[in-house]
PDB file of C-alpha atoms in Angstrom:
ATOM      1  CA  MET A 298     -67.720-130.452 -26.316  1.00 47.00           C
ATOM      2  CA  LYS A 299     -68.704-133.047 -23.314  1.00 46.00           C
ATOM      3  CA  LEU A 300     -64.811-133.845 -22.899  1.00 41.00           C
ATOM      4  CA  ILE A 301     -64.359-130.331 -22.459  1.00 46.00           C
ATOM      5  CA  ALA A 302     -66.781-129.525 -20.158  1.00 45.00           C
ATOM      6  CA  SER A 303     -65.711-132.612 -17.986  1.00 46.00           C
ATOM      7  CA  LEU A 304     -62.253-131.630 -17.970  1.00 40.00           C
ATOM      8  CA  LEU A 305     -63.178-127.682 -16.748  1.00 42.00           C
ATOM      9  CA  MET A 306     -65.717-129.702 -14.179  1.00 44.00           C
ATOM     10  CA  SER A 307     -62.635-131.786 -13.126  1.00 44.00           C
ATOM     11  CA  ALA A 308     -60.258-128.687 -12.292  1.00 43.00           C
ATOM     12  CA  ALA A 309     -62.651-126.790 -11.044  1.00 45.00           C
ATOM     13  CA  LEU A 310     -63.359-129.339  -8.407  1.00 43.00           C
ATOM     14  CA  ALA A 311     -59.340-129.775  -7.492  1.00 44.00           C
ATOM     15  CA  VAL A 312     -59.119-126.188  -7.449  1.00 42.00           C
ATOM     16  CA  THR A 313     -61.636-126.173  -4.891  1.00 43.00           C
ATOM     17  CA  ALA A 314     -60.541-129.006  -2.789  1.00 42.00           C
ATOM     18  CA  VAL A 315     -56.554-127.221  -2.987  1.00 41.00           C
ATOM     19  CA  SER A 316     -58.141-124.227  -1.437  1.00 45.00           C
ATOM     20  CA  ALA A 317     -60.424-125.782   1.223  1.00 41.00           C
ATOM     21  CA  LEU A 318     -56.959-128.009   2.576  1.00 39.00           C
ATOM     22  CA  ALA A 319     -55.202-124.639   2.672  1.00 43.00           C
ATOM     23  CA  GLN A 320     -57.893-122.434   4.329  1.00 46.00           C
ATOM     24  CA  ASP A 321     -57.854-125.632   7.179  1.00 49.00           C
ATOM     25  CA  ALA A 322     -54.057-125.243   7.265  1.00 52.00           C
ATOM     26  CA  THR A 323     -53.855-121.781   8.011  1.00 67.00           C
ATOM     27  CA  ALA A 324     -57.490-121.912   9.914  1.00 86.00           C
ATOM     28  CA  LYS A 325     -57.369-120.110  13.807  1.00 96.00           C
ATOM     29  CA  PRO A 326     -57.443-122.917  16.413  1.00 98.00           C
ATOM     30  CA  ASP A 327     -59.885-123.169  19.195  1.00 98.00           C
ATOM     31  CA  PRO A 328     -58.841-123.443  22.521  1.00 98.00           C
ATOM     32  CA  ALA A 329     -62.253-124.348  23.516  1.00 98.00           C
ATOM     33  CA  LYS A 330     -62.346-127.080  21.520  1.00 98.00           C
ATOM     34  CA  GLY A 331     -58.714-128.038  21.887  1.00 98.00           C
ATOM     35  CA  GLN A 332     -59.888-128.456  26.190  1.00 98.00           C
ATOM     36  CA  ALA A 333     -62.364-130.042  25.069  1.00 98.00           C
ATOM     37  CA  THR A 334     -60.555-133.110  22.816  1.00 98.00           C
ATOM     38  CA  TYR A 335     -57.654-132.763  25.666  1.00 98.00           C
ATOM     39  CA  GLY A 336     -59.740-133.349  28.528  1.00 98.00           C
ATOM     40  CA  THR A 337     -61.138-136.645  26.548  1.00 98.00           C
ATOM     41  CA  THR A 338     -57.524-137.717  25.197  1.00 97.00           C
ATOM     42  CA  CYS A 339     -54.743-136.394  26.681  1.00 98.00           C
ATOM     43  CA  ALA A 340     -55.632-135.277  30.598  1.00 98.00           C
ATOM     44  CA  ALA A 341     -55.116-139.115  32.068  1.00 98.00           C
ATOM     45  CA  CYS A 342     -51.142-139.164  31.300  1.00 98.00           C
ATOM     46  CA  HIS A 343     -50.805-135.388  31.454  1.00 98.00           C
ATOM     47  CA  GLY A 344     -52.817-134.015  33.974  1.00 98.00           C
ATOM     48  CA  ALA A 345     -56.070-131.803  33.727  1.00 98.00           C
ATOM     49  CA  ASP A 346     -54.379-128.829  32.773  1.00 98.00           C
ATOM     50  CA  GLY A 347     -51.018-130.179  31.171  1.00 98.00           C
ATOM     51  CA  ASN A 348     -49.013-130.345  34.460  1.00 98.00           C
ATOM     52  CA  SER A 349     -48.611-133.909  34.516  1.00 98.00           C
ATOM     53  CA  MET A 350     -48.134-135.862  37.846  1.00 97.00           C
ATOM     54  CA  ILE A 351     -46.264-138.567  36.379  1.00 98.00           C
ATOM     55  CA  PRO A 352     -42.710-138.553  36.363  1.00 98.00           C
ATOM     56  CA  ALA A 353     -42.546-140.551  33.169  1.00 98.00           C
ATOM     57  CA  ASN A 354     -45.222-138.450  31.239  1.00 98.00           C
ATOM     58  CA  PRO A 355     -43.830-134.869  30.239  1.00 98.00           C
ATOM     59  CA  THR A 356     -45.871-131.631  31.452  1.00 98.00           C
ATOM     60  CA  LEU A 357     -47.165-129.995  28.324  1.00 98.00           C
ATOM     61  CA  ALA A 358     -48.616-126.768  29.785  1.00 98.00           C
ATOM     62  CA  GLN A 359     -47.428-123.635  28.367  1.00 98.00           C
ATOM     63  CA  GLN A 360     -45.193-125.585  25.765  1.00 98.00           C
ATOM     64  CA  PHE A 361     -45.093-123.806  22.378  1.00 98.00           C
ATOM     65  CA  PRO A 362     -48.036-124.827  20.262  1.00 98.00           C
ATOM     66  CA  GLU A 363     -45.968-125.327  16.989  1.00 98.00           C
ATOM     67  CA  TYR A 364     -43.741-127.537  18.928  1.00 98.00           C
ATOM     68  CA  LEU A 365     -46.852-129.366  20.481  1.00 98.00           C
ATOM     69  CA  ALA A 366     -48.616-129.879  17.004  1.00 98.00           C
ATOM     70  CA  LYS A 367     -45.717-131.052  15.286  1.00 98.00           C
ATOM     71  CA  GLN A 368     -44.584-133.833  17.617  1.00 98.00           C
ATOM     72  CA  LEU A 369     -48.234-135.036  17.480  1.00 98.00           C
ATOM     73  CA  ARG A 370     -47.987-135.288  13.301  1.00 98.00           C
ATOM     74  CA  GLU A 371     -44.646-137.101  13.834  1.00 98.00           C
ATOM     75  CA  PHE A 372     -46.100-139.591  16.497  1.00 98.00           C
ATOM     76  CA  LYS A 373     -49.041-140.080  13.832  1.00 98.00           C
ATOM     77  CA  ALA A 374     -46.896-140.586  11.067  1.00 98.00           C
ATOM     78  CA  GLY A 375     -44.876-142.700  13.468  1.00 97.00           C
ATOM     79  CA  LYS A 376     -41.350-140.288  12.588  1.00 97.00           C
ATOM     80  CA  ARG A 377     -41.258-140.404  16.328  1.00 98.00           C
ATOM     81  CA  VAL A 378     -41.697-144.356  18.054  1.00 97.00           C
ATOM     82  CA  ASP A 379     -44.058-144.463  21.237  1.00 97.00           C
ATOM     83  CA  ALA A 380     -46.601-146.861  21.099  1.00 96.00           C
ATOM     84  CA  VAL A 381     -49.479-144.948  23.455  1.00 97.00           C
ATOM     85  CA  MET A 382     -48.723-141.577  22.190  1.00 98.00           C
ATOM     86  CA  GLN A 383     -48.817-143.274  18.288  1.00 97.00           C
ATOM     87  CA  GLY A 384     -52.495-144.289  19.064  1.00 97.00           C
ATOM     88  CA  MET A 385     -53.502-141.716  21.130  1.00 97.00           C
ATOM     89  CA  ALA A 386     -52.074-138.947  18.117  1.00 98.00           C
ATOM     90  CA  SER A 387     -53.819-141.719  15.343  1.00 98.00           C
ATOM     91  CA  THR A 388     -56.853-140.774  17.051  1.00 97.00           C
ATOM     92  CA  LEU A 389     -56.393-136.487  16.301  1.00 98.00           C
ATOM     93  CA  ASP A 390     -57.415-135.147  13.000  1.00 98.00           C
ATOM     94  CA  GLU A 391     -55.245-131.614  11.886  1.00 98.00           C
ATOM     95  CA  GLU A 392     -57.563-129.401  13.524  1.00 98.00           C
ATOM     96  CA  ALA A 393     -57.432-131.305  16.744  1.00 98.00           C
ATOM     97  CA  ILE A 394     -53.970-131.278  17.102  1.00 98.00           C
ATOM     98  CA  ARG A 395     -53.965-127.918  16.120  1.00 98.00           C
ATOM     99  CA  ASN A 396     -56.525-126.960  18.966  1.00 98.00           C
ATOM    100  CA  VAL A 397     -55.218-128.869  21.475  1.00 98.00           C
ATOM    101  CA  SER A 398     -51.999-127.452  21.211  1.00 98.00           C
ATOM    102  CA  ALA A 399     -53.174-124.466  21.325  1.00 98.00           C
ATOM    103  CA  TRP A 400     -55.490-125.030  24.475  1.00 98.00           C
ATOM    104  CA  LEU A 401     -52.311-126.323  26.299  1.00 98.00           C
ATOM    105  CA  GLY A 402     -49.912-123.432  24.961  1.00 98.00           C
ATOM    106  CA  THR A 403     -52.295-121.015  27.339  1.00 98.00           C
ATOM    107  CA  GLN A 404     -51.763-123.058  30.447  1.00 98.00           C
ATOM    108  CA  LYS A 405     -49.460-122.118  33.553  1.00 98.00           C
ATOM    109  CA  ALA A 406     -46.548-124.958  34.118  1.00 98.00           C
ATOM    110  CA  ARG A 407     -45.981-125.461  37.675  1.00 97.00           C
ATOM    111  CA  GLN A 408     -42.214-125.150  38.712  1.00 95.00           C
ATOM    112  CA  GLY A 409     -40.258-127.963  39.074  1.00 96.00           C
ATOM    113  CA  PHE A 410     -37.301-128.474  41.372  1.00 96.00           C
ATOM    114  CA  ALA A 411     -33.926-130.827  41.073  1.00 97.00           C
ATOM    115  CA  LYS A 412     -33.719-132.867  43.614  1.00 96.00           C
ATOM    116  CA  ASP A 413     -29.773-133.994  43.979  1.00 96.00           C
ATOM    117  CA  LYS A 414     -27.624-131.436  45.207  1.00 95.00           C
ATOM    118  CA  ASN A 415     -24.330-133.346  44.321  1.00 97.00           C
ATOM    119  CA  LEU A 416     -25.759-133.313  40.469  1.00 97.00           C
ATOM    120  CA  LEU A 417     -26.220-129.369  40.636  1.00 96.00           C
ATOM    121  CA  ALA A 418     -22.640-128.415  39.374  1.00 97.00           C
ATOM    122  CA  THR A 419     -22.296-130.716  36.612  1.00 98.00           C
ATOM    123  CA  GLY A 420     -25.821-130.003  35.589  1.00 98.00           C
ATOM    124  CA  GLU A 421     -25.466-126.975  35.381  1.00 98.00           C
ATOM    125  CA  ARG A 422     -21.698-126.800  33.278  1.00 98.00           C
ATOM    126  CA  LEU A 423     -23.452-128.706  31.171  1.00 98.00           C
ATOM    127  CA  TYR A 424     -26.626-126.798  30.593  1.00 98.00           C
ATOM    128  CA  ARG A 425     -24.818-123.129  30.569  1.00 98.00           C
ATOM    129  CA  GLY A 426     -21.487-124.174  28.831  1.00 98.00           C
ATOM    130  CA  GLY A 427     -21.761-127.719  27.159  1.00 98.00           C
ATOM    131  CA  ALA A 428     -18.793-129.576  26.877  1.00 96.00           C
ATOM    132  CA  GLN A 429     -16.855-128.246  23.815  1.00 93.00           C
ATOM    133  CA  ASP A 430     -14.115-131.131  23.982  1.00 95.00           C
ATOM    134  CA  ARG A 431     -16.678-133.360  22.705  1.00 94.00           C
ATOM    135  CA  GLY A 432     -18.405-130.948  20.575  1.00 93.00           C
ATOM    136  CA  ILE A 433     -21.247-130.515  23.217  1.00 96.00           C
ATOM    137  CA  ALA A 434     -23.047-127.409  22.794  1.00 97.00           C
ATOM    138  CA  ALA A 435     -24.297-125.083  26.366  1.00 98.00           C
ATOM    139  CA  CYS A 436     -28.067-126.466  26.097  1.00 98.00           C
ATOM    140  CA  ALA A 437     -28.949-122.527  26.850  1.00 98.00           C
ATOM    141  CA  GLY A 438     -27.874-121.738  23.140  1.00 97.00           C
ATOM    142  CA  CYS A 439     -31.314-123.089  22.206  1.00 97.00           C
ATOM    143  CA  HIS A 440     -33.555-123.637  25.184  1.00 98.00           C
ATOM    144  CA  SER A 441     -32.339-120.315  26.708  1.00 98.00           C
ATOM    145  CA  PRO A 442     -30.782-119.352  29.813  1.00 98.00           C
ATOM    146  CA  ASN A 443     -33.874-119.877  32.140  1.00 98.00           C
ATOM    147  CA  GLY A 444     -35.382-122.776  30.182  1.00 98.00           C
ATOM    148  CA  ALA A 445     -38.131-121.065  28.450  1.00 98.00           C
ATOM    149  CA  GLY A 446     -36.973-122.192  24.751  1.00 98.00           C
ATOM    150  CA  ILE A 447     -37.195-120.330  21.930  1.00 96.00           C
ATOM    151  CA  PRO A 448     -40.083-120.289  19.522  1.00 95.00           C
ATOM    152  CA  ALA A 449     -41.505-122.531  17.827  1.00 91.00           C
ATOM    153  CA  GLN A 450     -38.071-125.044  17.040  1.00 92.00           C
ATOM    154  CA  PHE A 451     -36.919-125.110  20.365  1.00 97.00           C
ATOM    155  CA  PRO A 452     -38.973-126.182  22.907  1.00 98.00           C
ATOM    156  CA  ARG A 453     -39.661-125.191  26.884  1.00 98.00           C
ATOM    157  CA  LEU A 454     -37.709-127.850  29.483  1.00 98.00           C
ATOM    158  CA  SER A 455     -37.926-125.439  32.468  1.00 98.00           C
ATOM    159  CA  GLY A 456     -39.762-127.681  35.193  1.00 97.00           C
ATOM    160  CA  GLN A 457     -39.610-130.736  33.227  1.00 98.00           C
ATOM    161  CA  HIS A 458     -39.712-133.662  35.018  1.00 98.00           C
ATOM    162  CA  GLU A 459     -36.261-135.372  35.578  1.00 98.00           C
ATOM    163  CA  GLU A 460     -37.054-138.861  34.358  1.00 98.00           C
ATOM    164  CA  TYR A 461     -38.689-138.028  31.459  1.00 98.00           C
ATOM    165  CA  THR A 462     -36.116-135.666  30.434  1.00 98.00           C
ATOM    166  CA  ALA A 463     -33.217-138.303  31.016  1.00 98.00           C
ATOM    167  CA  LYS A 464     -35.313-140.574  29.108  1.00 98.00           C
ATOM    168  CA  GLN A 465     -35.738-138.390  26.265  1.00 98.00           C
ATOM    169  CA  LEU A 466     -31.735-137.789  26.396  1.00 98.00           C
ATOM    170  CA  VAL A 467     -30.630-141.228  26.630  1.00 98.00           C
ATOM    171  CA  ASP A 468     -33.275-142.078  23.082  1.00 98.00           C
ATOM    172  CA  PHE A 469     -31.659-139.064  20.995  1.00 98.00           C
ATOM    173  CA  ARG A 470     -28.007-140.374  22.119  1.00 98.00           C
ATOM    174  CA  ASN A 471     -28.864-143.961  20.829  1.00 97.00           C
ATOM    175  CA  GLY A 472     -31.203-142.859  18.225  1.00 97.00           C
ATOM    176  CA  THR A 473     -34.081-144.754  19.564  1.00 97.00           C
ATOM    177  CA  ARG A 474     -35.681-140.927  18.981  1.00 98.00           C
ATOM    178  CA  ALA A 475     -35.006-140.187  15.473  1.00 97.00           C
ATOM    179  CA  ASN A 476     -37.097-137.000  14.966  1.00 97.00           C
ATOM    180  CA  SER A 477     -34.097-134.592  15.402  1.00 97.00           C
ATOM    181  CA  THR A 478     -30.914-134.995  14.299  1.00 96.00           C
ATOM    182  CA  ILE A 479     -29.680-132.030  15.841  1.00 96.00           C
ATOM    183  CA  MET A 480     -30.106-133.122  19.461  1.00 97.00           C
ATOM    184  CA  HIS A 481     -28.869-136.371  18.435  1.00 97.00           C
ATOM    185  CA  ASP A 482     -25.458-134.603  17.375  1.00 96.00           C
ATOM    186  CA  GLU A 483     -25.754-132.473  20.646  1.00 96.00           C
ATOM    187  CA  VAL A 484     -25.843-134.992  22.737  1.00 97.00           C
ATOM    188  CA  LYS A 485     -24.172-138.223  21.824  1.00 96.00           C
ATOM    189  CA  TYR A 486     -21.259-138.202  23.818  1.00 97.00           C
ATOM    190  CA  LEU A 487     -23.291-137.734  26.833  1.00 98.00           C
ATOM    191  CA  THR A 488     -22.757-139.974  29.838  1.00 98.00           C
ATOM    192  CA  ASP A 489     -25.350-141.453  31.932  1.00 98.00           C
ATOM    193  CA  HIS A 490     -23.689-139.585  34.744  1.00 98.00           C
ATOM    194  CA  GLU A 491     -23.777-136.333  32.749  1.00 98.00           C
ATOM    195  CA  ILE A 492     -27.629-137.057  31.295  1.00 98.00           C
ATOM    196  CA  LYS A 493     -28.801-137.722  34.999  1.00 98.00           C
ATOM    197  CA  ALA A 494     -27.457-134.257  36.068  1.00 98.00           C
ATOM    198  CA  LEU A 495     -28.252-132.381  33.351  1.00 98.00           C
ATOM    199  CA  SER A 496     -32.387-133.774  33.536  1.00 98.00           C
ATOM    200  CA  ASP A 497     -32.021-132.854  37.429  1.00 98.00           C
ATOM    201  CA  TYR A 498     -30.871-129.374  37.134  1.00 98.00           C
ATOM    202  CA  ILE A 499     -33.314-128.804  34.545  1.00 98.00           C
ATOM    203  CA  ALA A 500     -36.284-129.592  36.495  1.00 98.00           C
ATOM    204  CA  GLY A 501     -35.119-126.697  38.311  1.00 98.00           C
ATOM    205  CA  LEU A 502     -34.915-124.294  36.015  1.00 98.00           C
ATOM    206  CA  ARG A 503     -37.317-121.379  35.896  1.00 94.00           C
TER     207      ARG A 503
END
């Protein structure tokens, strides 16, 4: 009888633990807590309101919370590799990840600008039409014509820093960033010139 009671107690505790985890996974995020966590952990690199003033660091304001949460989880797990971001993400538990991502989604992204008029035609052609001869699809098909993205799988690109976007495209192309097979396949034949043109064009989308 004691063995049966012990087994029943263990089963009950297991069910309670699973139930608690499930509830935690679906808990509604708290943007106010997210703002506080963001201020102490992320603001120095990504700006007080998610609008980065450092071209190498992405603007996160107005990004889809689901996309941001996915990236933070993948940094934390080592699936997306970056020494700084892996260190930062490792300090966040699942609740903090959801809260920070939710708060950033409420912030308004500032408009960006394309800087090189000589690259404009190439960037626009690639973004809107791709390069079918090399199997490169139009970016607009997944990220929308104005760069607003499509929740929650395809992120907002509009106004993103040219330097940051260019590095991500190079990393996707080279396999250094390996957390999106789709992106690797789409950009693996882009030249350096095309990446620069595309990144500059994306910075001016609105």
